[in-house]
Amino acid sequence: MTIADPSIVKVLFIGAGDINFGCGEGPWNHSIRLEKILGSRLHVLGVVDPNLSRAESQIGAKRADPKTHAAWAGATVFPNVPHAAAALEAHSITLIVNGCPPPFRGTTLKGKDLDMQLMKHFPDVRGLLIEKPISSSDPAHFDLETVAFGLREWQAKPSVLSVGYMLRYLSPVAKIRSVLAEHNLVPMCVSARYFMAYPLAVNAQWWTKSIWGGPVVEQATHFVDLVRFLAGSDVGNEVVMDTVQASSVEWDEDAGVLGAQGFDESLIQEDQRIPRLTTAFWKHQRGTVATLTHGVALQGAEYSTEIEILADGWRFKLQEAYSTCPTLTIRSPASNDDTIIEYPNEDPFATEFQVIVDALDGQSDQQPLSSWTDALQTYKLTWAIRRASEETRRRNKGTRHNGSATNGTS
Ligand SMILES: NC(=O)c1ccc[n+]([C@@H]2O[C@H](COP(=O)([O-])OP(=O)(O)OC[C@H]3O[C@@H](n4cnc5c(N)ncnc54)[C@H](O)[C@@H]3O)[C@@H](O)[C@H]2O)c1
């Protein structure tokens, strides 16, 4: 596959928010990765965001910096996709980076159909990065399959599509998958723990279940996806959805009290406030048991994450997936002692973009590691976990009094 003018990569950003332009909460910042990878090849056509002043200010900051001025000199702000399409008709766009919030995409319903709009208005775009989660709308009530079908057809052109599950690109993840494949191992257990640091999370929509879907759908989705990837969902070991069980610690329980929130949660309707902790387990088709614990619990700024894989003779433990130096601890059949491997300078966001750019350039046959159809399975699993925890809560409510659990026998 080649592009018409290999020296220029024309990019349109959807969303002027944190994922595309960075923030203090984490390492995400798509524009910086593209600037580094593409250098003078990058030509940003614009930013689509109904919050025009936010988009203007992001573009302004890029233009004010001599290092990025040239790439952003021709960028325009657009309030929506149809306006952008009309104004950019003369351009052939190489890549669209869709970092709008999840309530606006993933379905066929007007206002929640951004993917469908992009396919309609930019049928010839060659690359598409869609952020995770693919939506926040309940898959039991919205049509996500039509979107999956449309994107599969679009991708068959051929076009390059990636869903932003960047942790799949971590070197230690590749290492675990290659050892499992080399020894023909199916994991017995994949166990994931994701503890978020919450004081810097001040977006009230994130803390509202009905808008961003809740912390499992929006955030733990990264580790739910990693569990599927490491269990081998692509080699016949997909999740058995009806085995999902879950329980949560809710905002109104003694164990769910948070003392360092950076915004006023009392403004959020009580029944829409998010759980503080969710723990879940489920089975995969070839027998693997998976567990997930996600907590909105740590203070400070850094998350604490761990994912452990157990297979005959082997234990792998990947720690601090979000840091620039994740570690992988391996115990093998050869020894009782652990081998610890450090991975300095890991940047899975950059690796994901490198794969996308190389595929667009025709430099590599490697396709991005997460397709929309695959991400839909992760999405359905996060909703199954959310529903199972809500069901457990409903069942247990009769045995609770003033936020303190009783077992009904004392
Ligand atoms: N991969 C990661 O680690 C990671 C990290 C952060 C965010 N994300 C994902 O990125 C997405 C955006 O998150 P964020 O933190 O940037 O949110 P944000 O709230 O900081 O920014 C979102 C922006 O999108 C704009 N917007 C709203 N509706 C829009 C529409 N219809 N079209 C275009 N723009 C629209 C908003 O006005 C806002 O400026 C979410 O899906 C989130 O889960 C992923």
Tab-separated table of N, CA and C in Angstrom, residues 216-267:
chain	number	residue	atom	x	y	z
A	216	VAL	N	-15.311	0.590	35.047
A	216	VAL	CA	-14.919	-0.660	34.380
A	216	VAL	C	-15.051	-0.488	32.867
A	217	VAL	N	-16.173	0.112	32.445
A	217	VAL	CA	-16.413	0.307	31.006
A	217	VAL	C	-15.384	1.287	30.422
A	218	GLU	N	-15.063	2.341	31.177
A	218	GLU	CA	-14.195	3.377	30.599
A	218	GLU	C	-12.713	3.126	30.837
A	219	GLN	N	-12.355	2.604	32.040
A	219	GLN	CA	-10.928	2.575	32.394
A	219	GLN	C	-10.360	1.165	32.539
A	220	ALA	N	-11.037	0.357	33.370
A	220	ALA	CA	-10.537	-1.019	33.524
A	220	ALA	C	-10.598	-1.756	32.194
A	221	THR	N	-11.308	-1.179	31.234
A	221	THR	CA	-11.386	-1.775	29.893
A	221	THR	C	-9.995	-2.107	29.349
A	222	HIS	N	-8.968	-1.278	29.695
A	222	HIS	CA	-7.609	-1.569	29.231
A	222	HIS	C	-7.154	-2.938	29.732
A	223	PHE	N	-7.451	-3.240	30.999
A	223	PHE	CA	-6.969	-4.507	31.561
A	223	PHE	C	-7.891	-5.671	31.217
A	224	VAL	N	-9.176	-5.380	31.047
A	224	VAL	CA	-10.092	-6.416	30.553
A	224	VAL	C	-9.608	-6.841	29.169
A	225	ASP	N	-9.213	-5.863	28.372
A	225	ASP	CA	-8.716	-6.164	27.028
A	225	ASP	C	-7.401	-6.940	27.088
A	226	LEU	N	-6.501	-6.534	28.012
A	226	LEU	CA	-5.224	-7.262	28.147
A	226	LEU	C	-5.449	-8.702	28.583
A	227	VAL	N	-6.429	-8.893	29.491
A	227	VAL	CA	-6.728	-10.267	29.930
A	227	VAL	C	-7.131	-11.106	28.719
A	228	ARG	N	-8.013	-10.554	27.874
A	228	ARG	CA	-8.439	-11.311	26.687
A	228	ARG	C	-7.234	-11.596	25.781
A	229	PHE	N	-6.375	-10.573	25.597
A	229	PHE	CA	-5.226	-10.699	24.688
A	229	PHE	C	-4.244	-11.744	25.212
A	230	LEU	N	-4.000	-11.721	26.539
A	230	LEU	CA	-3.016	-12.646	27.119
A	230	LEU	C	-3.587	-14.049	27.295
A	231	ALA	N	-4.894	-14.146	27.487
A	231	ALA	CA	-5.505	-15.481	27.595
A	231	ALA	C	-5.513	-16.175	26.230
A	232	GLY	N	-5.411	-15.360	25.154
A	232	GLY	CA	-5.401	-15.947	23.808
A	232	GLY	C	-6.777	-15.959	23.166
A	233	SER	N	-7.513	-14.842	23.301
A	233	SER	CA	-8.835	-14.789	22.667
A	233	SER	C	-8.729	-14.968	21.152
A	234	ASP	N	-7.553	-14.645	20.596
A	234	ASP	CA	-7.357	-14.789	19.149
A	234	ASP	C	-6.954	-16.210	18.759
A	235	VAL	N	-6.733	-17.083	19.741
A	235	VAL	CA	-6.415	-18.481	19.408
A	235	VAL	C	-7.414	-19.420	20.108
A	236	GLY	N	-8.668	-19.036	19.999
A	236	GLY	CA	-9.742	-19.934	20.435
A	236	GLY	C	-10.062	-19.899	21.912
A	237	ASN	N	-9.507	-18.923	22.649
A	237	ASN	CA	-9.756	-18.893	24.094
A	237	ASN	C	-10.527	-17.623	24.473
A	238	GLU	N	-11.647	-17.422	23.790
A	238	GLU	CA	-12.471	-16.234	24.030
A	238	GLU	C	-13.236	-16.393	25.346
A	239	VAL	N	-13.719	-15.283	25.843
A	239	VAL	CA	-14.486	-15.248	27.096
A	239	VAL	C	-15.821	-15.979	26.933
A	240	VAL	N	-16.234	-16.695	27.986
A	240	VAL	CA	-17.600	-17.249	28.012
A	240	VAL	C	-18.436	-16.231	28.801
A	241	MET	N	-19.205	-15.426	28.069
A	241	MET	CA	-19.825	-14.236	28.679
A	241	MET	C	-20.762	-14.574	29.842
A	242	ASP	N	-21.459	-15.707	29.749
A	242	ASP	CA	-22.452	-15.942	30.808
A	242	ASP	C	-21.841	-16.525	32.090
A	243	THR	N	-20.489	-16.556	32.160
A	243	THR	CA	-19.853	-17.003	33.416
A	243	THR	C	-19.438	-15.819	34.301
A	244	VAL	N	-19.661	-14.596	33.833
A	244	VAL	CA	-19.143	-13.419	34.549
A	244	VAL	C	-19.881	-13.214	35.878
A	245	GLN	N	-19.096	-13.105	36.949
A	245	GLN	CA	-19.654	-12.751	38.259
A	245	GLN	C	-18.867	-11.555	38.791
A	246	ALA	N	-19.523	-10.703	39.542
A	246	ALA	CA	-18.823	-9.503	40.020
A	246	ALA	C	-19.490	-8.929	41.252
A	247	SER	N	-18.695	-8.166	42.000
A	247	SER	CA	-19.199	-7.485	43.186
A	247	SER	C	-18.472	-6.145	43.283
A	248	SER	N	-19.093	-5.167	43.935
A	248	SER	CA	-18.477	-3.838	43.967
A	248	SER	C	-18.556	-3.212	45.351
A	249	VAL	N	-17.691	-2.232	45.581
A	249	VAL	CA	-17.807	-1.343	46.744
A	249	VAL	C	-18.389	-0.044	46.205
A	250	GLU	N	-19.534	0.378	46.734
A	250	GLU	CA	-20.203	1.552	46.173
A	250	GLU	C	-19.901	2.807	46.978
A	251	TRP	N	-20.228	3.947	46.395
A	251	TRP	CA	-19.927	5.255	46.992
A	251	TRP	C	-20.585	5.437	48.368
A	252	ASP	N	-21.729	4.759	48.604
A	252	ASP	CA	-22.486	4.994	49.844
A	252	ASP	C	-22.201	3.932	50.901
A	253	GLU	N	-21.125	3.163	50.733
A	253	GLU	CA	-20.751	2.179	51.747
A	253	GLU	C	-19.533	2.703	52.520
A	254	ASP	N	-19.394	2.229	53.757
A	254	ASP	CA	-18.276	2.711	54.582
A	254	ASP	C	-16.943	2.532	53.853
A	255	ALA	N	-16.803	1.389	53.192
A	255	ALA	CA	-15.524	1.094	52.519
A	255	ALA	C	-15.313	1.943	51.270
A	256	GLY	N	-16.347	2.673	50.847
A	256	GLY	CA	-16.238	3.426	49.597
A	256	GLY	C	-16.017	4.916	49.782
A	257	VAL	N	-15.758	5.337	51.009
A	257	VAL	CA	-15.570	6.768	51.262
A	257	VAL	C	-14.239	7.241	50.657
A	258	LEU	N	-14.292	8.333	49.880
A	258	LEU	CA	-13.077	8.927	49.302
A	258	LEU	C	-12.883	10.329	49.876
A	259	GLY	N	-11.662	10.631	50.316
A	259	GLY	CA	-11.424	11.912	50.983
A	259	GLY	C	-10.657	12.937	50.184
A	260	ALA	N	-10.287	12.630	48.919
A	260	ALA	CA	-9.418	13.576	48.201
A	260	ALA	C	-9.924	13.885	46.789
A	261	GLN	N	-11.246	13.820	46.609
A	261	GLN	CA	-11.757	14.112	45.260
A	261	GLN	C	-11.495	15.568	44.883
A	262	GLY	N	-11.161	15.789	43.612
A	262	GLY	CA	-10.812	17.138	43.154
A	262	GLY	C	-12.001	17.884	42.581
A	263	PHE	N	-13.212	17.391	42.806
A	263	PHE	CA	-14.415	18.062	42.289
A	263	PHE	C	-15.566	17.736	43.238
A	264	ASP	N	-16.733	18.350	42.986
A	264	ASP	CA	-17.862	18.205	43.909
A	264	ASP	C	-18.806	17.084	43.440
A	265	GLU	N	-18.664	15.908	44.061
A	265	GLU	CA	-19.470	14.759	43.621
A	265	GLU	C	-20.948	14.903	44.002
A	266	SER	N	-21.249	15.793	44.951
A	266	SER	CA	-22.650	15.933	45.366
A	266	SER	C	-23.519	16.452	44.206
A	267	LEU	N	-22.878	17.002	43.168
A	267	LEU	CA	-23.646	17.493	42.016
A	267	LEU	C	-24.122	16.339	41.120
